[in-house]
Structures are given as C-alpha cells and as structure tokens.
C-alpha cells in the first residue's frame, strides 16, 4: 500500500512538473491583409477530412486564431459577435505536445495540459488524429448569467456556431483544411482541459494543410 502511495505521489509530481514545463506561446502579429476575396472564399468553403503530415506554421496559427475570435477593435470587441457581447466562447488549441487556451487579448496561447489529447477529440473518427491542430470551442455559461436556463444554452450554441464558421471561412481563405465537428469524447476532453461545470463543450475543428 505504502509503495502504491509513493508511486502515485511520484506520478502526480511528474505530471505537475510537465505542466510547469509548458511555456506560454506568444503568437506572431496576425497578418490582416492576407487571404482571398470574400466571395471566392465562400465558393471554396468545404469540409475536409484529410490533412498533410506537416505542422501548421506559427503565422497560419496566429492568423487563424485571430480570424476565429481575435480582438479587432480598440474597445476589446472580437471578430466573432456574441450575444450581448459577453464573449463566452473560448478556443482551446490542442496539439501533439499539449493543450493551450487562446488568450485573445494578449494574442498568445496559455498552457493548459501537456500531452496529446487529440484522441479525445477524435472519438470514433480516426482522421482527426492526423490533424496537427484541433481547435475546441467551449462556451463559459457563467459569463452569460443564469447558466442553467435553456435560453442561455441556445445563445451559447449560436455564439460557438459563429466562431466555428469564422474558422471554416478563414481556413478556406488561408489555404487550410478543416471540418466543423460535434462528435468528441466530452467527458474525457472536459477532464483533460480541466473544464468547470459551467463550460459547455460544443464544437471542434481539426485543422491542417490539404493533402
Ligand atoms: C453542427 C455540425 C456538426 C458536425 N459534426 C461533424 C462531425 O462530428 N464529424 C464530421 O466528420 N463532420 C461533422 N460535420 C460536418 C458535416 O458533415 C458537413 O458540414 C456536411 O456534410 C456538409 O458538407 P460541407 O461542410 O463540405 O458542405 C458537422 C457539421 C455541423 C454544422
């Protein structure tokens, strides 16, 4: 018994040390003049479920996150509208080396959990594990007041849907491949991302370069 406890303590220490080893990733400034004309981009938008075996460049990741839900005005408002501007949608960025939370104000990725959590996002769909980056869209209902109300959850779903479509359109315009997904292993992912009870996991987008 004593041995098991010592083993568990060593394991826990190892995990927390790993988490401390993760560093904040300062993203490049987004390139706001990049991309194709909007009508051409709508014409190109499609779900893509095959990705090249190539990491996403820092610049593409930066541009994509800013387009998804970055700050685009001096008063802190975002590229994605949200009900009453509560800005309830958070983007978790899940990569091979770990999971991060996109901090839109600082335009950086804050460490959340080390390790590869893409399998929890993939669930029954293996192709997801080949995407170098998965964006997981979470609404924090506590920012909306009355988290249990049906209307709150509906607004959360709408807000997440808008960010998701920003991602779909941005990918189409930036030469990236993605698919909006509702499937994921909710319980496993919520645990890995250390979500609170008020945080609703709604959609995810695997992202990579087209194959
Ligand atoms: C709310 C929502 C949930 C979806 N969930 C999944 C999913 O879990 N897995 C998947 O492979 N595609 C998923 N899709 C993608 C749809 O299958 C796809 O959009 C649809 O087949 C139309 O194809 P298109 O996006 O290329 O127009 C989802 C789409 C939406 C809008």
Tab-separated table of C-alpha atoms and ligand atoms in Angstrom:
chain	number	residue	atom	x	y	z
A	1	UNK	CA	0.000	0.000	0.000
A	2	UNK	CA	2.806	2.370	1.024
A	3	UNK	CA	4.576	1.605	-2.263
A	4	UNK	CA	1.438	2.409	-4.256
A	5	UNK	CA	1.017	5.751	-2.463
A	6	UNK	CA	4.691	6.662	-3.117
A	7	UNK	CA	4.226	5.678	-6.778
A	8	UNK	CA	1.090	7.839	-7.080
A	9	UNK	CA	2.827	10.830	-5.466
A	10	UNK	CA	5.826	10.482	-7.823
A	11	UNK	CA	3.438	10.205	-10.798
A	12	UNK	CA	1.471	13.290	-9.705
A	13	UNK	CA	4.711	15.243	-9.195
A	14	UNK	CA	5.878	14.183	-12.637
A	15	UNK	CA	2.636	15.383	-14.254
A	16	UNK	CA	2.644	18.738	-12.479
A	17	UNK	CA	6.314	19.259	-13.390
A	18	UNK	CA	5.430	18.525	-17.011
A	19	UNK	CA	2.629	21.132	-16.876
A	20	UNK	CA	5.065	23.686	-15.457
A	21	UNK	CA	7.475	22.908	-18.278
A	22	UNK	CA	4.898	24.049	-20.844
A	23	UNK	CA	5.570	27.624	-21.874
A	24	UNK	CA	3.276	30.424	-22.988
A	25	UNK	CA	3.380	30.650	-26.791
A	26	UNK	CA	3.449	34.283	-27.904
A	27	UNK	CA	1.768	34.344	-31.308
A	28	UNK	CA	3.076	36.394	-34.251
A	29	UNK	CA	1.089	39.507	-35.060
A	30	UNK	CA	-1.795	38.436	-37.316
A	31	UNK	CA	-1.425	39.348	-40.965
A	32	UNK	CA	-4.663	41.282	-41.524
A	33	UNK	CA	-4.106	41.894	-45.207
A	34	UNK	CA	-3.742	38.234	-46.159
A	35	UNK	CA	-6.350	35.983	-47.739
A	36	UNK	CA	-8.556	35.882	-50.781
A	37	UNK	CA	-11.614	37.919	-51.760
A	38	UNK	CA	-14.635	37.041	-49.664
A	39	UNK	CA	-16.871	35.666	-52.447
A	40	UNK	CA	-14.085	33.403	-53.677
A	41	UNK	CA	-13.607	32.136	-50.124
A	42	UNK	CA	-17.309	31.244	-49.738
A	43	UNK	CA	-17.055	29.366	-53.011
A	44	UNK	CA	-14.076	27.393	-51.638
A	45	UNK	CA	-15.573	26.542	-48.204
A	46	UNK	CA	-15.970	22.805	-47.736
A	47	UNK	CA	-15.423	20.132	-45.087
A	48	UNK	CA	-12.047	18.437	-45.487
A	49	UNK	CA	-11.173	15.278	-43.548
A	50	UNK	CA	-7.646	14.558	-44.834
A	51	UNK	CA	-4.564	16.512	-43.783
A	52	UNK	CA	-0.938	16.654	-44.940
A	53	UNK	CA	1.686	15.382	-42.479
A	54	UNK	CA	3.013	18.881	-41.849
A	55	UNK	CA	2.845	21.107	-38.758
A	56	UNK	CA	0.899	24.349	-39.015
A	57	UNK	CA	3.203	27.364	-39.292
A	58	UNK	CA	3.156	29.832	-36.377
A	59	UNK	CA	1.914	32.528	-38.748
A	60	UNK	CA	-1.005	30.451	-40.037
A	61	UNK	CA	-1.970	29.510	-36.471
A	62	UNK	CA	-1.800	33.147	-35.440
A	63	UNK	CA	-3.879	34.327	-38.412
A	64	UNK	CA	-6.452	31.557	-37.928
A	65	UNK	CA	-6.982	32.228	-34.213
A	66	UNK	CA	-7.261	35.949	-34.743
A	67	UNK	CA	-9.806	35.422	-37.523
A	68	UNK	CA	-11.686	32.900	-35.363
A	69	UNK	CA	-12.224	35.117	-32.339
A	70	UNK	CA	-9.435	37.667	-32.005
A	71	UNK	CA	-9.711	41.247	-30.812
A	72	UNK	CA	-10.381	43.524	-33.782
A	73	UNK	CA	-11.287	46.811	-32.090
A	74	UNK	CA	-9.703	49.109	-29.514
A	75	UNK	CA	-12.587	48.503	-27.080
A	76	UNK	CA	-11.783	44.770	-26.957
A	77	UNK	CA	-14.596	43.547	-29.209
A	78	UNK	CA	-13.946	40.492	-31.296
A	79	UNK	CA	-14.017	39.202	-34.883
A	80	UNK	CA	-16.948	36.985	-33.793
A	81	UNK	CA	-20.078	38.680	-32.426
A	82	UNK	CA	-21.559	37.238	-29.221
A	83	UNK	CA	-24.933	37.677	-27.519
A	84	UNK	CA	-24.831	40.929	-25.500
A	85	UNK	CA	-21.074	40.930	-26.208
A	86	UNK	CA	-20.484	38.549	-23.286
A	87	UNK	CA	-17.606	36.892	-25.197
A	88	UNK	CA	-18.435	33.475	-23.766
A	89	UNK	CA	-16.539	31.424	-26.357
A	90	UNK	CA	-13.054	30.148	-25.549
A	91	UNK	CA	-10.820	28.339	-28.017
A	92	UNK	CA	-8.651	25.516	-26.731
A	93	UNK	CA	-5.778	24.702	-29.067
A	94	UNK	CA	-4.903	21.019	-28.900
A	95	UNK	CA	-1.643	19.884	-30.477
A	96	UNK	CA	0.650	16.861	-30.200
A	97	UNK	CA	2.717	18.438	-27.419
A	98	UNK	CA	-0.148	19.759	-25.317
A	99	UNK	CA	-3.358	21.742	-24.950
A	100	UNK	CA	-3.413	25.538	-24.703
A	101	UNK	CA	-6.053	28.220	-24.185
A	102	UNK	CA	-6.136	31.088	-26.695
A	103	UNK	CA	-5.868	34.404	-24.846
A	104	UNK	CA	-7.323	36.790	-27.430
A	105	UNK	CA	-6.392	39.969	-25.571
A	106	UNK	CA	-2.701	39.045	-25.318
A	107	UNK	CA	-2.854	37.063	-28.605
A	108	UNK	CA	-0.998	34.174	-27.037
A	109	UNK	CA	-1.507	30.539	-26.055
A	110	UNK	CA	-1.561	29.783	-22.344
A	111	UNK	CA	-0.594	26.240	-21.293
A	112	UNK	CA	-3.432	24.037	-20.015
A	113	UNK	CA	-2.280	20.409	-20.111
A	114	UNK	CA	0.760	18.600	-21.510
A	115	UNK	CA	0.435	15.560	-23.752
A	116	UNK	CA	-1.529	14.614	-26.823
A	117	UNK	CA	-5.300	14.867	-26.246
A	118	UNK	CA	-6.379	14.612	-29.887
A	119	UNK	CA	-7.775	11.094	-29.368
A	120	UNK	CA	-10.424	12.513	-27.016
A	121	UNK	CA	-11.423	14.933	-29.766
A	122	UNK	CA	-11.378	12.241	-32.454
A	123	UNK	CA	-13.619	9.810	-30.539
A	124	UNK	CA	-14.861	7.447	-33.289
A	125	UNK	CA	-13.290	9.396	-36.185
A	126	UNK	CA	-9.610	8.463	-36.570
A	127	UNK	CA	-8.820	11.028	-39.276
A	128	UNK	CA	-8.918	13.745	-36.584
A	129	UNK	CA	-5.706	12.401	-35.020
A	130	UNK	CA	-3.813	13.256	-38.227
A	131	UNK	CA	-4.631	16.981	-37.966
A	132	UNK	CA	-1.684	18.894	-36.473
A	133	UNK	CA	-4.020	21.269	-34.630
A	134	UNK	CA	-7.530	20.845	-33.237
A	135	UNK	CA	-9.491	23.883	-32.111
A	136	UNK	CA	-12.030	23.067	-29.409
A	137	UNK	CA	-14.865	25.542	-28.901
A	138	UNK	CA	-16.206	25.964	-25.396
A	139	UNK	CA	-18.826	28.381	-24.095
A	140	UNK	CA	-18.485	29.509	-20.499
A	141	UNK	CA	-22.114	29.876	-19.430
A	142	UNK	CA	-21.098	31.623	-16.219
A	143	UNK	CA	-20.329	34.730	-18.297
A	144	UNK	CA	-23.919	34.834	-19.519
A	145	UNK	CA	-25.838	34.864	-16.224
A	146	UNK	CA	-28.383	32.179	-15.345
A	147	UNK	CA	-26.239	29.293	-16.686
A	148	UNK	CA	-28.977	26.683	-16.278
A	149	UNK	CA	-31.581	28.485	-18.422
A	150	UNK	CA	-32.455	26.871	-21.768
A	151	UNK	CA	-32.131	30.249	-23.499
A	152	UNK	CA	-28.565	30.637	-22.170
A	153	UNK	CA	-27.560	27.307	-23.709
A	154	UNK	CA	-29.194	28.220	-27.015
A	155	UNK	CA	-27.291	31.524	-27.144
A	156	UNK	CA	-24.072	29.680	-26.229
A	157	UNK	CA	-24.608	27.299	-29.152
A	158	UNK	CA	-25.220	30.222	-31.503
A	159	UNK	CA	-22.086	32.023	-30.270
A	160	UNK	CA	-19.985	28.878	-30.745
A	161	UNK	CA	-21.516	28.322	-34.195
A	162	UNK	CA	-20.400	31.781	-35.257
A	163	UNK	CA	-16.800	31.215	-34.124
A	164	UNK	CA	-16.880	27.827	-35.835
A	165	UNK	CA	-17.961	29.398	-39.108
A	166	UNK	CA	-15.237	32.053	-38.750
A	167	UNK	CA	-12.790	29.135	-38.578
A	168	UNK	CA	-14.340	27.398	-41.605
A	169	UNK	CA	-14.212	30.561	-43.695
A	170	UNK	CA	-10.734	31.569	-42.503
A	171	UNK	CA	-9.398	28.128	-43.410
A	172	UNK	CA	-10.950	28.362	-46.874
A	173	UNK	CA	-9.280	31.743	-47.412
A	174	UNK	CA	-5.902	30.868	-45.900
A	175	UNK	CA	-5.349	27.589	-47.771
A	176	UNK	CA	-6.055	25.404	-44.727
A	177	UNK	CA	-8.246	22.331	-44.414
A	178	UNK	CA	-10.885	21.874	-41.706
A	179	UNK	CA	-14.244	20.338	-40.833
A	180	UNK	CA	-16.703	21.543	-38.161
A	181	UNK	CA	-17.394	18.669	-35.745
A	182	UNK	CA	-19.870	17.960	-32.984
A	183	UNK	CA	-18.502	14.489	-32.216
A	184	UNK	CA	-15.943	14.212	-29.402
A	185	UNK	CA	-15.468	12.327	-26.169
A	186	UNK	CA	-16.981	15.033	-23.968
A	187	UNK	CA	-16.171	13.563	-20.553
A	188	UNK	CA	-12.561	12.691	-21.396
A	189	UNK	CA	-11.914	16.027	-23.070
A	190	UNK	CA	-13.542	18.084	-20.291
A	191	UNK	CA	-11.254	16.310	-17.827
A	192	UNK	CA	-8.130	16.808	-19.953
A	193	UNK	CA	-8.902	20.513	-20.434
A	194	UNK	CA	-9.835	20.906	-16.756
A	195	UNK	CA	-13.190	22.481	-17.617
A	196	UNK	CA	-15.585	23.816	-14.970
A	197	UNK	CA	-19.203	22.638	-14.776
A	198	UNK	CA	-20.336	25.868	-16.432
A	199	UNK	CA	-18.138	25.315	-19.508
A	200	UNK	CA	-20.026	23.715	-22.369
A	201	UNK	CA	-18.017	21.747	-24.950
A	202	UNK	CA	-19.868	22.274	-28.214
A	203	UNK	CA	-17.778	22.002	-31.376
A	204	UNK	CA	-14.280	21.281	-32.594
A	205	UNK	CA	-12.332	21.919	-35.801
A	206	UNK	CA	-9.351	19.763	-36.759
A	207	UNK	CA	-7.044	21.922	-38.902
A	208	UNK	CA	-4.148	21.100	-41.212
A	209	UNK	CA	-2.833	21.708	-44.694
A	210	UNK	CA	-4.722	19.972	-47.507
A	211	UNK	CA	-3.237	16.627	-48.531
B	1	LIG	C1	-23.167	21.233	-36.190
B	1	LIG	C2	-22.303	20.366	-37.071
B	1	LIG	C3	-21.748	19.212	-36.571
B	1	LIG	C4	-20.920	18.399	-37.373
B	1	LIG	N1	-20.297	17.315	-36.843
B	1	LIG	C5	-19.444	16.582	-37.596
B	1	LIG	C6	-18.685	15.524	-37.018
B	1	LIG	O1	-18.772	15.262	-35.807
B	1	LIG	N2	-17.856	14.824	-37.808
B	1	LIG	C7	-17.696	15.118	-39.135
B	1	LIG	O2	-16.894	14.435	-39.802
B	1	LIG	N3	-18.373	16.128	-39.727
B	1	LIG	C8	-19.230	16.873	-38.978
B	1	LIG	N4	-19.898	17.948	-39.535
B	1	LIG	C9	-19.639	18.301	-40.943
B	1	LIG	C10	-20.845	17.985	-41.847
B	1	LIG	O3	-20.932	16.587	-42.035
B	1	LIG	C11	-20.651	18.711	-43.168
B	1	LIG	O4	-20.666	20.097	-42.932
B	1	LIG	C12	-21.763	18.348	-44.147
B	1	LIG	O5	-21.620	17.016	-44.566
B	1	LIG	C13	-21.764	19.243	-45.389
B	1	LIG	O6	-20.516	19.175	-46.039
B	1	LIG	P1	-19.687	20.522	-46.340
B	1	LIG	O7	-19.268	21.087	-45.000
B	1	LIG	O8	-18.479	20.078	-47.135
B	1	LIG	O9	-20.582	21.449	-47.053
B	1	LIG	C14	-20.716	18.752	-38.740
B	1	LIG	C15	-21.294	19.922	-39.240
B	1	LIG	C16	-22.051	20.734	-38.420
B	1	LIG	C17	-22.627	22.024	-38.985
